[in-house]
Amino acid sequence: MHVVLVADHAFVNGGQAKVAIDSALGLAGRGHRVTLFAAVGPADPRLAQAGIRVVCLDQHDIATAPSKLAFAVQAIWNRTAARRLAAELERVDPRDTIVHVHAFAKALSPSIGTALRASGLPLLYTMHEFFLVCPNGGFYEYPAARICHRTPMSRDCLTTNCDARSYPRKLLRVVRHLGLETVARLPDLFRHVITISDLQERAAAQHLPRATTFHRVPNPIPVPEAPPRPKAGGAFLFVGRISTEKGAPIFAEAARRAGIRPVFAGDGEQAGMLAARYPEAVMLGWQDSASVQALLREARALVFPSVWYEGQPLTVHEALACGTGVIVSDACAGREAVEDGETGFWFRSGDPDALAAHLRRLADDELAERMGRAAHDRYWSSPLTLDAHLDRLMLVYDAVMREAATARAARPVPGAALTLPFGKRGAAEG
């Protein structure tokens, strides 16, 4: 099978790109032909080493664009990406090729839909976020710091400033979404959609065509198995972007009310403010993957107070795999991985007192140890390894390819002679 993976970035800069690149390497390792088509480089060197064809446009994203105006045009409709992707898809054999889109919103733009549709190839989309159905990609109102329940692109949506930066940027995203819906028609194009949590599927399904087929393929969690560590003396740990939507301020306040010292591993726009307001907090800054896993193994509990939906929070699964219980907000998809009262606790989203109550409970060493062992045992009874991810992915690929083959067989062959009503050509003519 030839798998064409489409992503904004050809290197790991976050969860979306990591899943795309890890799956590319895994598929190549299983003997499949793999092409990665991406807008932003440089390409991860492991791709070429694995024999993967990389088509990288060497374009910019918002973080690297020298001209924000030029990037705004690219983000709305990236003509170069559409043209280059169309040329790439003309090269492939339609009988054994599937195109799997991981990301388009940060560089490629909805323009790729024109190339995908023209190719007629079997298509699949992984919903890492909500850009396929929501202009700001998160069903979250950043200025008000709350989940948004408005209908995307409704009058109420258009007149609400939900963007993290400014209303003009919201309007730019609205223009892009208009192109996504009316020109590229991506919601109709992606009849097969991979989701990574129940909550994500429920939030998106009501805004997608009824004919959409959903497939559940959790993201892989790259954590080696090891016995749980003792929890006595371990920290209550926050890992990730230190921001309002991730609930970092809620954790800091809850920790103060519980009389414990919070530990933050990560960076973000709220880091300086929290360090000044809560001098008792330990701010470790950004940590690489190995350091994060070491911190998780030693932690008393991971605190995941996110106040927005999330998709499939990898840190929650990493903590469980490391043998550490998780205290998680009941508003985010992370709760699906946590057995309340067994492998961690749920708390009412946005409520520092509710979180503080659980912090006090897990100050008990015996309880923290028990939850850590339960988290480890439950996770490793069905771990989210790369092999498990690839196994599920291949089942989906096979189903999509079979459907495409059936559709091809049902189409009339161009130029085929019509069946005449008589047994001989001359009889019909006479």
PDB file of N, CA and C in Angstrom, residues 1-7 19-38 46-55 88-89 91-92 96-100 102 390 393-394 397:
ATOM      1  N   MET A   1       0.847  -1.195   0.000  1.00  0.00           N
ATOM      2  CA  MET A   1       0.000   0.000   0.000  1.00  0.00           C
ATOM      3  C   MET A   1       0.884   1.247   0.000  1.00  0.00           C
ATOM      4  N   HIS A   2       0.450   2.267  -0.744  1.00  0.00           N
ATOM      5  CA  HIS A   2       1.126   3.558  -0.754  1.00  0.00           C
ATOM      6  C   HIS A   2       0.291   4.544   0.071  1.00  0.00           C
ATOM      7  N   VAL A   3       0.884   5.072   1.128  1.00  0.00           N
ATOM      8  CA  VAL A   3       0.199   6.006   2.016  1.00  0.00           C
ATOM      9  C   VAL A   3       0.796   7.390   1.825  1.00  0.00           C
ATOM     10  N   VAL A   4      -0.036   8.362   1.437  1.00  0.00           N
ATOM     11  CA  VAL A   4       0.390   9.755   1.324  1.00  0.00           C
ATOM     12  C   VAL A   4      -0.133  10.494   2.549  1.00  0.00           C
ATOM     13  N   LEU A   5       0.764  10.910   3.417  1.00  0.00           N
ATOM     14  CA  LEU A   5       0.399  11.646   4.622  1.00  0.00           C
ATOM     15  C   LEU A   5       0.546  13.140   4.357  1.00  0.00           C
ATOM     16  N   VAL A   6      -0.443  13.910   4.745  1.00  0.00           N
ATOM     17  CA  VAL A   6      -0.456  15.354   4.504  1.00  0.00           C
ATOM     18  C   VAL A   6      -0.481  16.063   5.851  1.00  0.00           C
ATOM     19  N   ALA A   7       0.473  16.972   6.055  1.00  0.00           N
ATOM     20  CA  ALA A   7       0.578  17.681   7.340  1.00  0.00           C
ATOM     21  C   ALA A   7       1.158  19.065   7.105  1.00  0.00           C
ATOM     22  N   VAL A  19       2.445  12.645  15.695  1.00  0.00           N
ATOM     23  CA  VAL A  19       1.662  11.474  15.323  1.00  0.00           C
ATOM     24  C   VAL A  19       1.856  11.165  13.836  1.00  0.00           C
ATOM     25  N   ALA A  20       1.827  12.196  12.994  1.00  0.00           N
ATOM     26  CA  ALA A  20       1.999  11.984  11.558  1.00  0.00           C
ATOM     27  C   ALA A  20       3.361  11.372  11.248  1.00  0.00           C
ATOM     28  N   ILE A  21       4.414  11.918  11.867  1.00  0.00           N
ATOM     29  CA  ILE A  21       5.763  11.440  11.575  1.00  0.00           C
ATOM     30  C   ILE A  21       6.005  10.065  12.184  1.00  0.00           C
ATOM     31  N   ASP A  22       5.535   9.844  13.404  1.00  0.00           N
ATOM     32  CA  ASP A  22       5.692   8.521  14.018  1.00  0.00           C
ATOM     33  C   ASP A  22       4.963   7.451  13.197  1.00  0.00           C
ATOM     34  N   SER A  23       3.767   7.776  12.720  1.00  0.00           N
ATOM     35  CA  SER A  23       3.033   6.789  11.929  1.00  0.00           C
ATOM     36  C   SER A  23       3.707   6.580  10.575  1.00  0.00           C
ATOM     37  N   ALA A  24       4.275   7.646   9.990  1.00  0.00           N
ATOM     38  CA  ALA A  24       5.014   7.496   8.735  1.00  0.00           C
ATOM     39  C   ALA A  24       6.172   6.526   8.911  1.00  0.00           C
ATOM     40  N   LEU A  25       6.934   6.705   9.978  1.00  0.00           N
ATOM     41  CA  LEU A  25       8.071   5.817  10.241  1.00  0.00           C
ATOM     42  C   LEU A  25       7.599   4.387  10.509  1.00  0.00           C
ATOM     43  N   GLY A  26       6.516   4.252  11.263  1.00  0.00           N
ATOM     44  CA  GLY A  26       5.995   2.926  11.569  1.00  0.00           C
ATOM     45  C   GLY A  26       5.471   2.208  10.333  1.00  0.00           C
ATOM     46  N   LEU A  27       4.752   2.939   9.469  1.00  0.00           N
ATOM     47  CA  LEU A  27       4.228   2.337   8.247  1.00  0.00           C
ATOM     48  C   LEU A  27       5.357   1.910   7.315  1.00  0.00           C
ATOM     49  N   ALA A  28       6.384   2.756   7.210  1.00  0.00           N
ATOM     50  CA  ALA A  28       7.539   2.400   6.383  1.00  0.00           C
ATOM     51  C   ALA A  28       8.227   1.162   6.942  1.00  0.00           C
ATOM     52  N   GLY A  29       8.310   1.088   8.269  1.00  0.00           N
ATOM     53  CA  GLY A  29       8.919  -0.073   8.906  1.00  0.00           C
ATOM     54  C   GLY A  29       8.156  -1.357   8.647  1.00  0.00           C
ATOM     55  N   ARG A  30       6.869  -1.247   8.340  1.00  0.00           N
ATOM     56  CA  ARG A  30       6.055  -2.426   8.024  1.00  0.00           C
ATOM     57  C   ARG A  30       6.051  -2.750   6.535  1.00  0.00           C
ATOM     58  N   GLY A  31       6.845  -2.013   5.775  1.00  0.00           N
ATOM     59  CA  GLY A  31       6.993  -2.325   4.356  1.00  0.00           C
ATOM     60  C   GLY A  31       6.100  -1.558   3.418  1.00  0.00           C
ATOM     61  N   HIS A  32       5.354  -0.576   3.893  1.00  0.00           N
ATOM     62  CA  HIS A  32       4.496   0.214   3.022  1.00  0.00           C
ATOM     63  C   HIS A  32       5.276   1.375   2.405  1.00  0.00           C
ATOM     64  N   ARG A  33       4.894   1.771   1.204  1.00  0.00           N
ATOM     65  CA  ARG A  33       5.452   2.986   0.604  1.00  0.00           C
ATOM     66  C   ARG A  33       4.789   4.184   1.280  1.00  0.00           C
ATOM     67  N   VAL A  34       5.591   5.157   1.660  1.00  0.00           N
ATOM     68  CA  VAL A  34       5.062   6.314   2.378  1.00  0.00           C
ATOM     69  C   VAL A  34       5.599   7.594   1.751  1.00  0.00           C
ATOM     70  N   THR A  35       4.710   8.545   1.548  1.00  0.00           N
ATOM     71  CA  THR A  35       5.079   9.899   1.125  1.00  0.00           C
ATOM     72  C   THR A  35       4.551  10.867   2.173  1.00  0.00           C
ATOM     73  N   LEU A  36       5.369  11.805   2.594  1.00  0.00           N
ATOM     74  CA  LEU A  36       4.915  12.880   3.487  1.00  0.00           C
ATOM     75  C   LEU A  36       4.925  14.184   2.710  1.00  0.00           C
ATOM     76  N   PHE A  37       3.754  14.799   2.592  1.00  0.00           N
ATOM     77  CA  PHE A  37       3.613  16.092   1.931  1.00  0.00           C
ATOM     78  C   PHE A  37       3.376  17.136   3.008  1.00  0.00           C
ATOM     79  N   ALA A  38       4.246  18.143   3.093  1.00  0.00           N
ATOM     80  CA  ALA A  38       4.149  19.145   4.164  1.00  0.00           C
ATOM     81  C   ALA A  38       4.532  20.520   3.643  1.00  0.00           C
ATOM     82  N   ARG A  46      14.925  11.538  10.076  1.00  0.00           N
ATOM     83  CA  ARG A  46      14.570  10.125  10.170  1.00  0.00           C
ATOM     84  C   ARG A  46      13.704   9.669   9.006  1.00  0.00           C
ATOM     85  N   LEU A  47      12.990  10.603   8.385  1.00  0.00           N
ATOM     86  CA  LEU A  47      12.096  10.249   7.286  1.00  0.00           C
ATOM     87  C   LEU A  47      12.893   9.736   6.091  1.00  0.00           C
ATOM     88  N   ALA A  48      13.888  10.496   5.667  1.00  0.00           N
ATOM     89  CA  ALA A  48      14.722  10.073   4.535  1.00  0.00           C
ATOM     90  C   ALA A  48      15.465   8.794   4.864  1.00  0.00           C
ATOM     91  N   GLN A  49      15.937   8.674   6.100  1.00  0.00           N
ATOM     92  CA  GLN A  49      16.665   7.469   6.498  1.00  0.00           C
ATOM     93  C   GLN A  49      15.794   6.223   6.397  1.00  0.00           C
ATOM     94  N   ALA A  50      14.474   6.400   6.589  1.00  0.00           N
ATOM     95  CA  ALA A  50      13.539   5.273   6.516  1.00  0.00           C
ATOM     96  C   ALA A  50      13.048   5.015   5.094  1.00  0.00           C
ATOM     97  N   GLY A  51      13.556   5.771   4.120  1.00  0.00           N
ATOM     98  CA  GLY A  51      13.144   5.592   2.733  1.00  0.00           C
ATOM     99  C   GLY A  51      11.828   6.252   2.397  1.00  0.00           C
ATOM    100  N   ILE A  52      11.402   7.215   3.199  1.00  0.00           N
ATOM    101  CA  ILE A  52      10.127   7.912   2.987  1.00  0.00           C
ATOM    102  C   ILE A  52      10.356   9.089   2.044  1.00  0.00           C
ATOM    103  N   ARG A  53       9.517   9.185   1.028  1.00  0.00           N
ATOM    104  CA  ARG A  53       9.578  10.341   0.126  1.00  0.00           C
ATOM    105  C   ARG A  53       8.991  11.555   0.844  1.00  0.00           C
ATOM    106  N   VAL A  54       9.751  12.622   0.896  1.00  0.00           N
ATOM    107  CA  VAL A  54       9.292  13.846   1.551  1.00  0.00           C
ATOM    108  C   VAL A  54       9.153  14.948   0.505  1.00  0.00           C
ATOM    109  N   VAL A  55       7.962  15.518   0.424  1.00  0.00           N
ATOM    110  CA  VAL A  55       7.726  16.677  -0.417  1.00  0.00           C
ATOM    111  C   VAL A  55       7.451  17.839   0.521  1.00  0.00           C
ATOM    112  N   GLU A  88       1.633  16.003  -7.199  1.00  0.00           N
ATOM    113  CA  GLU A  88       2.114  14.812  -6.496  1.00  0.00           C
ATOM    114  C   GLU A  88       1.112  13.666  -6.611  1.00  0.00           C
ATOM    115  N   LEU A  89      -0.169  13.976  -6.488  1.00  0.00           N
ATOM    116  CA  LEU A  89      -1.177  12.925  -6.518  1.00  0.00           C
ATOM    117  C   LEU A  89      -1.393  12.366  -7.920  1.00  0.00           C
ATOM    118  N   ARG A  91       0.976  11.394  -9.678  1.00  0.00           N
ATOM    119  CA  ARG A  91       2.043  10.410  -9.837  1.00  0.00           C
ATOM    120  C   ARG A  91       1.677   9.027  -9.333  1.00  0.00           C
ATOM    121  N   VAL A  92       0.647   8.931  -8.511  1.00  0.00           N
ATOM    122  CA  VAL A  92       0.413   7.703  -7.766  1.00  0.00           C
ATOM    123  C   VAL A  92      -0.518   6.749  -8.505  1.00  0.00           C
ATOM    124  N   ASP A  96      -3.778   1.459  -5.269  1.00  0.00           N
ATOM    125  CA  ASP A  96      -3.172   1.050  -3.995  1.00  0.00           C
ATOM    126  C   ASP A  96      -2.714   2.244  -3.163  1.00  0.00           C
ATOM    127  N   THR A  97      -3.309   3.427  -3.400  1.00  0.00           N
ATOM    128  CA  THR A  97      -2.912   4.644  -2.690  1.00  0.00           C
ATOM    129  C   THR A  97      -4.057   5.191  -1.853  1.00  0.00           C
ATOM    130  N   ILE A  98      -3.739   5.594  -0.642  1.00  0.00           N
ATOM    131  CA  ILE A  98      -4.691   6.292   0.217  1.00  0.00           C
ATOM    132  C   ILE A  98      -4.030   7.582   0.692  1.00  0.00           C
ATOM    133  N   VAL A  99      -4.809   8.651   0.786  1.00  0.00           N
ATOM    134  CA  VAL A  99      -4.306   9.947   1.253  1.00  0.00           C
ATOM    135  C   VAL A  99      -4.879  10.204   2.647  1.00  0.00           C
ATOM    136  N   HIS A 100      -3.990  10.385   3.604  1.00  0.00           N
ATOM    137  CA  HIS A 100      -4.372  10.576   5.006  1.00  0.00           C
ATOM    138  C   HIS A 100      -3.925  11.973   5.443  1.00  0.00           C
ATOM    139  N   HIS A 102      -3.488  14.882   8.108  1.00  0.00           N
ATOM    140  CA  HIS A 102      -3.368  15.109   9.546  1.00  0.00           C
ATOM    141  C   HIS A 102      -3.592  16.573   9.919  1.00  0.00           C
ATOM    142  N   LEU A 390      -0.799   1.477  14.808  1.00  0.00           N
ATOM    143  CA  LEU A 390      -0.682   1.063  13.408  1.00  0.00           C
ATOM    144  C   LEU A 390      -1.650  -0.059  13.070  1.00  0.00           C
ATOM    145  N   LEU A 393      -4.910   1.575  12.600  1.00  0.00           N
ATOM    146  CA  LEU A 393      -4.848   2.396  11.394  1.00  0.00           C
ATOM    147  C   LEU A 393      -4.991   1.543  10.138  1.00  0.00           C
ATOM    148  N   MET A 394      -4.342   0.389  10.110  1.00  0.00           N
ATOM    149  CA  MET A 394      -4.415  -0.480   8.935  1.00  0.00           C
ATOM    150  C   MET A 394      -5.828  -1.024   8.727  1.00  0.00           C
ATOM    151  N   TYR A 397      -7.552   1.862   7.052  1.00  0.00           N
ATOM    152  CA  TYR A 397      -7.081   1.987   5.672  1.00  0.00           C
ATOM    153  C   TYR A 397      -7.722   0.917   4.785  1.00  0.00           C
TER     154      TYR A 397
END
